Amino acid sequence: MEILKWKKLSSTYLVKERWATLRVDTCELQNGSIKDDYYVLEYPNWVNAIALTAENKMILVRQYRHAADIVSLEIPGGVIDGNELPEDAIKRELLEETGYSFKSAELIATLYPNPATANNVTYTYLLKEGTKTHEQHLDEHEILNVEEYTIAEVKQLLADNKIDQALHCAALFYGLMKLGV
C-alpha cells in the first residue's frame, strides 16, 4: 500500500514562545479517519559539528543540560538564527562556543530529531583544520568547557555510552563514516 501524507484540516497554537511552540492539528488520514488532537512541537532548526583541529583532534563540549539534569559531553552546535544559512550558523556557533575557525565545512547529514512530534531539522557538518582564533563568546546562560579528543578516544566514548545526546551520537556515526575510521 502506498503511504500518503495526512491532510491538515486545521491548526491551533497552544503555546508560542521563542524556543518552543506547541500546536494541535486536526488531520484527515488516507483511510478517511479524522485525527483531531495531533500535537506538534515547533522548534527552530539546528546545526551541529564534527569539528577536527589542525592536529586531527575532535572538539567536544561539556555542559549542563537542565531538562535531563545531566552534565553532558557533546559535539558543538546550536540554533540557526532567522534566515541564516546552516553553514554560516555552524561556523558562528563553533567560533562562539569554542573560539575555533576552520578551513573547510561539509554538510554530511540532515536529520529530523523526532519527526513524529517535532518539525525541525538538524544539519550536521564535518569541519576540518580548526585553529583557535578567538576567545569563547558564550550566550548569557551558556557555561561550557571545550575538550579535545583523539578519534580513537571518541570511538571509545561512544562504545562506553559516555555521549548522552542521541543526535550527537548519530552525527558522530556520520562523521566517523565520512572519515573512514
Tab-separated table of N, CA, C and O in Angstrom, residues 9-136:
chain	number	residue	atom	x	y	z
A	9	LEU	N	-6.418	19.691	8.315
A	9	LEU	CA	-7.695	20.397	8.224
A	9	LEU	C	-7.678	21.696	9.018
A	9	LEU	O	-8.309	22.677	8.611
A	10	SER	N	-6.964	21.697	10.151
A	10	SER	CA	-6.869	22.915	10.966
A	10	SER	C	-5.689	22.803	11.919
A	10	SER	O	-5.205	21.706	12.199
A	11	SER	N	-5.243	23.962	12.408
A	11	SER	CA	-4.175	24.052	13.402
A	11	SER	C	-4.523	25.135	14.403
A	11	SER	O	-5.007	26.203	14.015
A	12	THR	N	-4.251	24.860	15.656
A	12	THR	CA	-4.451	25.839	16.716
A	12	THR	C	-3.184	25.876	17.568
A	12	THR	O	-2.693	24.829	18.003
A	13	TYR	N	-2.662	27.083	17.780
A	13	TYR	CA	-1.471	27.226	18.616
A	13	TYR	C	-1.872	27.301	20.079
A	13	TYR	O	-2.742	28.081	20.454
A	14	LEU	N	-1.218	26.475	20.894
A	14	LEU	CA	-1.451	26.461	22.332
A	14	LEU	C	-0.388	27.261	23.073
A	14	LEU	O	-0.673	27.897	24.083
A	15	VAL	N	0.854	27.207	22.566
A	15	VAL	CA	1.986	27.937	23.143
A	15	VAL	C	2.826	28.451	21.990
A	15	VAL	O	3.122	27.706	21.053
A	16	LYS	N	3.211	29.726	22.052
A	16	LYS	CA	4.113	30.302	21.053
A	16	LYS	C	5.188	31.089	21.785
A	16	LYS	O	4.967	32.226	22.178
A	17	GLU	N	6.320	30.454	21.979
A	17	GLU	CA	7.444	31.074	22.648
A	17	GLU	C	8.665	31.000	21.738
A	17	GLU	O	8.653	30.288	20.729
A	18	ARG	N	9.731	31.691	22.120
A	18	ARG	CA	10.937	31.733	21.284
A	18	ARG	C	11.527	30.349	21.051
A	18	ARG	O	11.911	29.998	19.950
A	19	TRP	N	11.615	29.521	22.086
A	19	TRP	CA	12.305	28.239	21.974
A	19	TRP	C	11.382	27.049	21.832
A	19	TRP	O	11.846	25.944	21.564
A	20	ALA	N	10.096	27.246	22.041
A	20	ALA	CA	9.172	26.122	21.899
A	20	ALA	C	7.788	26.635	21.542
A	20	ALA	O	7.270	27.546	22.190
A	21	THR	N	7.239	26.037	20.538
A	21	THR	CA	5.882	26.349	20.121
A	21	THR	C	5.125	25.034	20.029
A	21	THR	O	5.630	24.054	19.481
A	22	LEU	N	3.931	25.005	20.582
A	22	LEU	CA	3.098	23.810	20.565
A	22	LEU	C	1.794	24.124	19.867
A	22	LEU	O	1.119	25.097	20.208
A	23	ARG	N	1.481	23.281	18.883
A	23	ARG	CA	0.208	23.429	18.194
A	23	ARG	C	-0.506	22.082	18.211
A	23	ARG	O	0.103	21.031	18.389
A	24	VAL	N	-1.817	22.139	18.035
A	24	VAL	CA	-2.607	20.917	17.897
A	24	VAL	C	-3.279	20.975	16.530
A	24	VAL	O	-3.877	21.988	16.154
A	25	ASP	N	-3.102	19.906	15.761
A	25	ASP	CA	-3.651	19.820	14.408
A	25	ASP	C	-4.819	18.840	14.371
A	25	ASP	O	-4.850	17.852	15.111
A	26	THR	N	-5.748	19.113	13.467
A	26	THR	CA	-6.777	18.157	13.092
A	26	THR	C	-6.443	17.716	11.682
A	26	THR	O	-6.273	18.564	10.784
A	27	CYS	N	-6.330	16.397	11.488
A	27	CYS	CA	-5.882	15.865	10.196
A	27	CYS	C	-6.807	14.753	9.713
A	27	CYS	O	-7.367	14.002	10.509
A	28	GLU	N	-6.905	14.665	8.395
A	28	GLU	CA	-7.602	13.539	7.774
A	28	GLU	C	-6.553	12.569	7.255
A	28	GLU	O	-5.661	12.949	6.496
A	29	LEU	N	-6.652	11.312	7.673
A	29	LEU	CA	-5.729	10.277	7.243
A	29	LEU	C	-6.178	9.696	5.913
A	29	LEU	O	-7.334	9.882	5.506
A	30	GLN	N	-5.330	8.956	5.254
A	30	GLN	CA	-5.651	8.434	3.929
A	30	GLN	C	-6.807	7.439	3.958
A	30	GLN	O	-7.465	7.231	2.933
A	31	ASN	N	-7.106	6.856	5.114
A	31	ASN	CA	-8.251	5.941	5.206
A	31	ASN	C	-9.554	6.672	5.514
A	31	ASN	O	-10.584	6.047	5.725
A	32	GLY	N	-9.490	8.026	5.566
A	32	GLY	CA	-10.680	8.831	5.799
A	32	GLY	C	-10.949	9.150	7.256
A	32	GLY	O	-11.798	9.991	7.557
A	33	SER	N	-10.255	8.505	8.187
A	33	SER	CA	-10.493	8.819	9.591
A	33	SER	C	-9.892	10.183	9.934
A	33	SER	O	-8.976	10.659	9.275
A	34	ILE	N	-10.432	10.799	10.969
A	34	ILE	CA	-10.005	12.126	11.413
A	34	ILE	C	-9.244	11.980	12.729
A	34	ILE	O	-9.727	11.366	13.681
A	35	LYS	N	-8.061	12.541	12.761
A	35	LYS	CA	-7.260	12.628	13.987
A	35	LYS	C	-7.346	14.079	14.421
A	35	LYS	O	-6.795	14.967	13.783
A	36	ASP	N	-8.074	14.335	15.532
A	36	ASP	CA	-8.365	15.733	15.887
A	36	ASP	C	-7.528	16.273	17.034
A	36	ASP	O	-7.783	17.370	17.507
A	37	ASP	N	-6.515	15.534	17.457
A	37	ASP	CA	-5.697	16.049	18.560
A	37	ASP	C	-4.229	15.648	18.378
A	37	ASP	O	-3.619	15.074	19.258
A	38	TYR	N	-3.671	15.995	17.229
A	38	TYR	CA	-2.272	15.648	16.971
A	38	TYR	C	-1.396	16.839	17.370
A	38	TYR	O	-1.465	17.904	16.754
A	39	TYR	N	-0.590	16.636	18.410
A	39	TYR	CA	0.236	17.712	18.954
A	39	TYR	C	1.590	17.746	18.241
A	39	TYR	O	2.233	16.708	18.070
A	40	VAL	N	1.994	18.949	17.848
A	40	VAL	CA	3.257	19.150	17.127
A	40	VAL	C	4.065	20.229	17.843
A	40	VAL	O	3.552	21.321	18.128
A	41	LEU	N	5.331	19.905	18.134
A	41	LEU	CA	6.262	20.881	18.695
A	41	LEU	C	7.018	21.531	17.548
A	41	LEU	O	7.580	20.835	16.697
A	42	GLU	N	7.017	22.838	17.512
A	42	GLU	CA	7.773	23.575	16.507
A	42	GLU	C	9.020	24.146	17.170
A	42	GLU	O	8.919	24.884	18.150
A	43	TYR	N	10.168	23.753	16.657
A	43	TYR	CA	11.445	24.260	17.150
A	43	TYR	C	12.185	24.906	15.992
A	43	TYR	O	11.966	24.550	14.828
A	44	PRO	N	13.130	25.799	16.280
A	44	PRO	CA	13.988	26.280	15.204
A	44	PRO	C	14.885	25.137	14.717
A	44	PRO	O	15.094	24.148	15.429
A	45	ASN	N	15.403	25.268	13.509
A	45	ASN	CA	16.350	24.275	13.000
A	45	ASN	C	17.683	24.422	13.707
A	45	ASN	O	18.037	25.497	14.190
A	46	TRP	N	18.443	23.312	13.752
A	46	TRP	CA	19.699	23.258	14.483
A	46	TRP	C	20.837	22.876	13.561
A	46	TRP	O	20.631	22.292	12.487
A	47	VAL	N	22.048	23.153	14.022
A	47	VAL	CA	23.277	22.682	13.382
A	47	VAL	C	24.151	22.041	14.445
A	47	VAL	O	24.090	22.406	15.618
A	48	ASN	N	24.942	21.046	14.015
A	48	ASN	CA	25.971	20.526	14.900
A	48	ASN	C	27.185	20.141	14.072
A	48	ASN	O	27.113	20.116	12.841
A	49	ALA	N	28.301	19.881	14.749
A	49	ALA	CA	29.568	19.757	14.027
A	49	ALA	C	30.432	18.630	14.537
A	49	ALA	O	30.610	18.459	15.743
A	50	ILE	N	30.978	17.901	13.585
A	50	ILE	CA	32.125	17.049	13.833
A	50	ILE	C	33.296	17.948	13.463
A	50	ILE	O	33.531	18.228	12.290
A	51	ALA	N	33.965	18.467	14.473
A	51	ALA	CA	34.970	19.515	14.284
A	51	ALA	C	36.351	18.980	14.633
A	51	ALA	O	36.583	18.551	15.766
A	52	LEU	N	37.249	19.008	13.652
A	52	LEU	CA	38.607	18.500	13.833
A	52	LEU	C	39.609	19.646	13.813
A	52	LEU	O	39.554	20.519	12.940
A	53	THR	N	40.519	19.618	14.760
A	53	THR	CA	41.576	20.622	14.802
A	53	THR	C	42.615	20.317	13.721
A	53	THR	O	42.589	19.246	13.096
A	54	ALA	N	43.558	21.230	13.538
A	54	ALA	CA	44.655	21.017	12.595
A	54	ALA	C	45.490	19.798	12.988
A	54	ALA	O	46.113	19.167	12.142
A	55	GLU	N	45.445	19.431	14.284
A	55	GLU	CA	46.169	18.259	14.784
A	55	GLU	C	45.317	16.998	14.726
A	55	GLU	O	45.671	15.965	15.285
A	56	ASN	N	44.141	17.091	14.072
A	56	ASN	CA	43.208	15.975	13.891
A	56	ASN	C	42.588	15.495	15.198
A	56	ASN	O	42.225	14.335	15.348
A	57	LYS	N	42.441	16.407	16.153
A	57	LYS	CA	41.721	16.115	17.395
A	57	LYS	C	40.282	16.584	17.217
A	57	LYS	O	40.023	17.612	16.579
A	58	MET	N	39.353	15.838	17.811
A	58	MET	CA	37.947	16.199	17.718
A	58	MET	C	37.577	17.096	18.894
A	58	MET	O	37.936	16.813	20.039
A	59	ILE	N	36.872	18.171	18.587
A	59	ILE	CA	36.442	19.122	19.608
A	59	ILE	C	35.071	18.705	20.127
A	59	ILE	O	34.119	18.560	19.357
A	60	LEU	N	34.992	18.509	21.444
A	60	LEU	CA	33.727	18.245	22.119
A	60	LEU	C	33.537	19.308	23.186
A	60	LEU	O	34.493	19.976	23.590
A	61	VAL	N	32.306	19.477	23.620
A	61	VAL	CA	31.998	20.430	24.679
A	61	VAL	C	31.244	19.710	25.791
A	61	VAL	O	30.503	18.757	25.545
A	62	ARG	N	31.472	20.172	27.008
A	62	ARG	CA	30.804	19.584	28.177
A	62	ARG	C	29.993	20.700	28.825
A	62	ARG	O	30.511	21.776	29.113
A	63	GLN	N	28.689	20.408	29.043
A	63	GLN	CA	27.823	21.406	29.645
A	63	GLN	C	26.648	20.746	30.358
A	63	GLN	O	26.315	19.591	30.097
A	64	TYR	N	26.035	21.494	31.251
A	64	TYR	CA	24.867	21.021	31.985
A	64	TYR	C	23.634	21.140	31.102
A	64	TYR	O	23.443	22.139	30.410
A	65	ARG	N	22.778	20.108	31.141
A	65	ARG	CA	21.506	20.102	30.413
A	65	ARG	C	20.377	19.925	31.428
A	65	ARG	O	20.192	18.852	31.997
A	66	HIS	N	19.636	21.006	31.649
A	66	HIS	CA	18.665	21.053	32.740
A	66	HIS	C	17.518	20.057	32.566
A	66	HIS	O	17.106	19.416	33.543
A	67	ALA	N	16.946	19.912	31.383
A	67	ALA	CA	15.783	19.032	31.214
A	67	ALA	C	16.098	17.604	31.637
A	67	ALA	O	15.282	16.941	32.277
A	68	ALA	N	17.287	17.114	31.308
A	68	ALA	CA	17.701	15.760	31.698
A	68	ALA	C	18.445	15.749	33.031
A	68	ALA	O	18.712	14.684	33.573
A	69	ASP	N	18.821	16.926	33.538
A	69	ASP	CA	19.576	17.076	34.785
A	69	ASP	C	20.891	16.299	34.745
A	69	ASP	O	21.210	15.534	35.645
A	70	ILE	N	21.645	16.514	33.636
A	70	ILE	CA	22.930	15.835	33.459
A	70	ILE	C	23.987	16.830	32.987
A	70	ILE	O	23.673	17.841	32.374
A	71	VAL	N	25.232	16.514	33.284
A	71	VAL	CA	26.354	17.188	32.647
A	71	VAL	C	26.698	16.320	31.447
A	71	VAL	O	26.998	15.134	31.589
A	72	SER	N	26.618	16.903	30.272
A	72	SER	CA	26.639	16.152	29.025
A	72	SER	C	27.869	16.478	28.185
A	72	SER	O	28.206	17.644	27.999
A	73	LEU	N	28.513	15.435	27.670
A	73	LEU	CA	29.607	15.587	26.713
A	73	LEU	C	28.992	15.531	25.326
A	73	LEU	O	28.292	14.564	24.990
A	74	GLU	N	29.222	16.578	24.529
A	74	GLU	CA	28.517	16.738	23.259
A	74	GLU	C	29.451	17.262	22.175
A	74	GLU	O	30.552	17.729	22.466
A	75	ILE	N	28.934	17.244	20.955
A	75	ILE	CA	29.606	17.953	19.872
A	75	ILE	C	29.074	19.386	19.877
A	75	ILE	O	27.973	19.640	20.359
A	76	PRO	N	29.852	20.343	19.370
A	76	PRO	CA	29.376	21.734	19.359
A	76	PRO	C	28.213	21.913	18.379
A	76	PRO	O	28.114	21.192	17.387
A	77	GLY	N	27.381	22.896	18.671
A	77	GLY	CA	26.272	23.203	17.773
A	77	GLY	C	25.309	24.166	18.410
A	77	GLY	O	25.544	24.674	19.504
A	78	GLY	N	24.205	24.394	17.708
A	78	GLY	CA	23.210	25.304	18.237
A	78	GLY	C	22.118	25.604	17.239
A	78	GLY	O	21.962	24.924	16.220
A	79	VAL	N	21.378	26.657	17.524
A	79	VAL	CA	20.201	27.048	16.749
A	79	VAL	C	20.609	27.911	15.555
A	79	VAL	O	21.492	28.760	15.662
A	80	ILE	N	19.932	27.696	14.446
A	80	ILE	CA	20.083	28.563	13.276
A	80	ILE	C	19.260	29.815	13.539
A	80	ILE	O	18.070	29.730	13.845
A	81	ASP	N	19.889	30.976	13.430
A	81	ASP	CA	19.207	32.242	13.696
A	81	ASP	C	18.485	32.738	12.452
A	81	ASP	O	19.114	32.953	11.409
A	82	GLY	N	17.173	32.923	12.551
A	82	GLY	CA	16.392	33.533	11.482
A	82	GLY	C	16.623	32.897	10.129
A	82	GLY	O	16.460	31.698	9.946
A	83	ASN	N	17.017	33.729	9.150
A	83	ASN	CA	17.254	33.264	7.782
A	83	ASN	C	18.706	32.871	7.531
A	83	ASN	O	19.126	32.746	6.376
A	84	GLU	N	19.471	32.687	8.579
A	84	GLU	CA	20.873	32.310	8.468
A	84	GLU	C	21.004	30.974	7.732
A	84	GLU	O	20.219	30.050	7.936
A	85	LEU	N	21.993	30.871	6.871
A	85	LEU	CA	22.272	29.605	6.201
A	85	LEU	C	22.881	28.630	7.196
A	85	LEU	O	23.675	29.031	8.066
A	86	PRO	N	22.560	27.326	7.089
A	86	PRO	CA	23.125	26.362	8.046
A	86	PRO	C	24.648	26.397	8.114
A	86	PRO	O	25.215	26.324	9.210
A	87	GLU	N	25.335	26.530	6.982
A	87	GLU	CA	26.797	26.555	7.006
A	87	GLU	C	27.319	27.782	7.759
A	87	GLU	O	28.296	27.695	8.495
A	88	ASP	N	26.658	28.914	7.593
A	88	ASP	CA	27.051	30.112	8.345
A	88	ASP	C	26.775	29.927	9.835
A	88	ASP	O	27.562	30.362	10.683
A	89	ALA	N	25.658	29.269	10.150
A	89	ALA	CA	25.289	29.051	11.552
A	89	ALA	C	26.306	28.168	12.262
A	89	ALA	O	26.694	28.455	13.398
A	90	ILE	N	26.769	27.099	11.600
A	90	ILE	CA	27.710	26.216	12.281
A	90	ILE	C	29.060	26.896	12.475
A	90	ILE	O	29.697	26.737	13.514
A	91	LYS	N	29.482	27.690	11.516
A	91	LYS	CA	30.746	28.421	11.678
A	91	LYS	C	30.632	29.426	12.823
A	91	LYS	O	31.547	29.570	13.638
A	92	ARG	N	29.491	30.118	12.917
A	92	ARG	CA	29.257	31.076	14.008
A	92	ARG	C	29.224	30.361	15.351
A	92	ARG	O	29.857	30.790	16.313
A	93	GLU	N	28.479	29.249	15.417
A	93	GLU	CA	28.367	28.511	16.672
A	93	GLU	C	29.730	28.019	17.153
A	93	GLU	O	30.039	28.104	18.339
A	94	LEU	N	30.535	27.488	16.231
A	94	LEU	CA	31.857	26.995	16.624
A	94	LEU	C	32.747	28.126	17.113
A	94	LEU	O	33.476	27.968	18.099
A	95	LEU	N	32.694	29.253	16.456
A	95	LEU	CA	33.500	30.391	16.892
A	95	LEU	C	33.048	30.860	18.272
A	95	LEU	O	33.874	31.105	19.157
A	96	GLU	N	31.720	30.954	18.485
A	96	GLU	CA	31.197	31.401	19.777
A	96	GLU	C	31.513	30.408	20.898
A	96	GLU	O	31.977	30.803	21.965
A	97	GLU	N	31.237	29.126	20.651
A	97	GLU	CA	31.370	28.125	21.712
A	97	GLU	C	32.810	27.714	21.982
A	97	GLU	O	33.165	27.429	23.121
A	98	THR	N	33.632	27.643	20.920
A	98	THR	CA	34.973	27.074	21.077
A	98	THR	C	36.098	28.051	20.808
A	98	THR	O	37.226	27.818	21.238
A	99	GLY	N	35.829	29.103	20.033
A	99	GLY	CA	36.884	30.026	19.623
A	99	GLY	C	37.679	29.532	18.431
A	99	GLY	O	38.657	30.150	18.033
A	100	TYR	N	37.239	28.426	17.803
A	100	TYR	CA	37.950	27.855	16.664
A	100	TYR	C	37.335	28.293	15.341
A	100	TYR	O	36.125	28.421	15.212
A	101	SER	N	38.214	28.491	14.354
A	101	SER	CA	37.837	28.731	12.965
A	101	SER	C	38.360	27.552	12.148
A	101	SER	O	39.378	26.951	12.498
A	102	PHE	N	37.700	27.258	11.028
A	102	PHE	CA	38.011	26.062	10.245
A	102	PHE	C	38.228	26.388	8.779
A	102	PHE	O	37.625	27.315	8.249
A	103	LYS	N	39.084	25.591	8.132
A	103	LYS	CA	39.375	25.793	6.713
A	103	LYS	C	38.293	25.227	5.811
A	103	LYS	O	38.140	25.665	4.682
A	104	SER	N	37.543	24.222	6.285
A	104	SER	CA	36.513	23.620	5.437
A	104	SER	C	35.308	23.231	6.268
A	104	SER	O	35.413	22.969	7.471
A	105	ALA	N	34.153	23.223	5.608
A	105	ALA	CA	32.900	22.792	6.234
A	105	ALA	C	32.093	22.045	5.175
A	105	ALA	O	31.821	22.577	4.105
A	106	GLU	N	31.718	20.806	5.487
A	106	GLU	CA	30.977	19.966	4.540
A	106	GLU	C	29.741	19.396	5.229
A	106	GLU	O	29.838	18.781	6.299
A	107	LEU	N	28.586	19.596	4.617
A	107	LEU	CA	27.347	19.012	5.135
A	107	LEU	C	27.416	17.499	4.947
A	107	LEU	O	27.632	17.013	3.833
A	108	ILE	N	27.258	16.735	6.042
A	108	ILE	CA	27.349	15.275	5.933
A	108	ILE	C	26.056	14.562	6.322
A	108	ILE	O	25.910	13.376	6.047
A	109	ALA	N	25.115	15.252	6.956
A	109	ALA	CA	23.845	14.611	7.310
A	109	ALA	C	22.787	15.666	7.580
A	109	ALA	O	23.083	16.742	8.090
A	110	THR	N	21.561	15.323	7.223
A	110	THR	CA	20.387	16.128	7.541
A	110	THR	C	19.418	15.188	8.252
A	110	THR	O	18.972	14.203	7.657
A	111	LEU	N	19.145	15.462	9.521
A	111	LEU	CA	18.349	14.565	10.343
A	111	LEU	C	17.170	15.297	10.976
A	111	LEU	O	17.262	16.483	11.287
A	112	TYR	N	16.089	14.561	11.192
A	112	TYR	CA	14.932	15.067	11.919
A	112	TYR	C	15.022	14.529	13.350
A	112	TYR	O	14.972	13.309	13.540
A	113	PRO	N	15.169	15.394	14.347
A	113	PRO	CA	15.329	14.924	15.724
A	113	PRO	C	14.203	13.996	16.186
A	113	PRO	O	14.461	12.982	16.816
A	114	ASN	N	12.965	14.327	15.894
A	114	ASN	CA	11.838	13.461	16.242
A	114	ASN	C	10.665	13.801	15.325
A	114	ASN	O	9.782	14.572	15.713
A	115	PRO	N	10.620	13.242	14.108
A	115	PRO	CA	9.612	13.642	13.142
A	115	PRO	C	8.184	13.251	13.524
A	115	PRO	O	7.239	13.720	12.894
A	116	ALA	N	8.012	12.450	14.550
A	116	ALA	CA	6.661	12.113	14.997
A	116	ALA	C	6.003	13.278	15.719
A	116	ALA	O	4.796	13.482	15.597
A	117	THR	N	6.800	14.066	16.450
A	117	THR	CA	6.197	15.137	17.256
A	117	THR	C	6.829	16.502	17.065
A	117	THR	O	6.309	17.482	17.595
A	118	ALA	N	7.949	16.594	16.339
A	118	ALA	CA	8.629	17.883	16.163
A	118	ALA	C	8.899	18.117	14.674
A	118	ALA	O	9.089	17.169	13.909
A	119	ASN	N	8.956	19.385	14.289
A	119	ASN	CA	9.068	19.713	12.861
A	119	ASN	C	10.452	20.201	12.435
A	119	ASN	O	10.644	20.550	11.284
A	120	ASN	N	11.416	20.222	13.314
A	120	ASN	CA	12.704	20.837	12.976
A	120	ASN	C	13.688	19.840	12.376
A	120	ASN	O	13.509	18.631	12.433
A	121	VAL	N	14.752	20.413	11.790
A	121	VAL	CA	15.805	19.662	11.114
A	121	VAL	C	17.135	20.006	11.771
A	121	VAL	O	17.352	21.146	12.194
A	122	THR	N	18.023	19.018	11.852
A	122	THR	CA	19.395	19.250	12.311
A	122	THR	C	20.344	18.967	11.163
A	122	THR	O	20.284	17.897	10.549
A	123	TYR	N	21.190	19.935	10.868
A	123	TYR	CA	22.202	19.809	9.819
A	123	TYR	C	23.540	19.517	10.484
A	123	TYR	O	23.969	20.270	11.358
A	124	THR	N	24.177	18.425	10.069
A	124	THR	CA	25.468	18.040	10.645
A	124	THR	C	26.574	18.317	9.644
A	124	THR	O	26.493	17.887	8.484
A	125	TYR	N	27.600	19.020	10.114
A	125	TYR	CA	28.743	19.396	9.279
A	125	TYR	C	30.012	18.733	9.785
A	125	TYR	O	30.183	18.543	10.990
A	126	LEU	N	30.887	18.419	8.842
A	126	LEU	CA	32.248	17.993	9.145
A	126	LEU	C	33.146	19.181	8.843
A	126	LEU	O	33.178	19.672	7.708
A	127	LEU	N	33.829	19.663	9.870
A	127	LEU	CA	34.740	20.794	9.718
A	127	LEU	C	36.152	20.322	10.022
A	127	LEU	O	36.358	19.582	10.990
A	128	LYS	N	37.105	20.768	9.207
A	128	LYS	CA	38.479	20.290	9.348
A	128	LYS	C	39.455	21.451	9.479
A	128	LYS	O	39.162	22.569	9.092
A	129	GLU	N	40.627	21.107	10.017
A	129	GLU	CA	41.761	22.019	10.152
A	129	GLU	C	41.417	23.257	10.971
A	129	GLU	O	41.693	24.384	10.578
A	130	GLY	N	40.829	23.010	12.124
A	130	GLY	CA	40.468	24.098	13.015
A	130	GLY	C	41.658	24.627	13.792
A	130	GLY	O	42.528	23.871	14.214
A	131	THR	N	41.669	25.933	13.952
A	131	THR	CA	42.681	26.577	14.780
A	131	THR	C	41.984	27.562	15.713
A	131	THR	O	40.981	28.182	15.347
A	132	LYS	N	42.535	27.694	16.906
A	132	LYS	CA	41.968	28.625	17.895
A	132	LYS	C	42.313	30.042	17.453
A	132	LYS	O	43.479	30.415	17.387
A	133	THR	N	41.291	30.826	17.123
A	133	THR	CA	41.497	32.188	16.628
A	133	THR	C	40.873	33.250	17.537
A	133	THR	O	41.193	34.423	17.409
A	134	HIS	N	39.972	32.853	18.429
A	134	HIS	CA	39.251	33.794	19.282
A	134	HIS	C	39.039	33.177	20.660
A	134	HIS	O	39.183	31.972	20.841
A	135	GLU	N	38.630	34.003	21.589
A	135	GLU	CA	38.158	33.519	22.876
A	135	GLU	C	36.685	33.125	22.710
A	135	GLU	O	36.012	33.578	21.783
A	136	GLN	N	36.192	32.309	23.613
A	136	GLN	CA	34.778	31.955	23.596
A	136	GLN	C	33.935	33.212	23.752
A	136	GLN	O	34.318	34.148	24.439
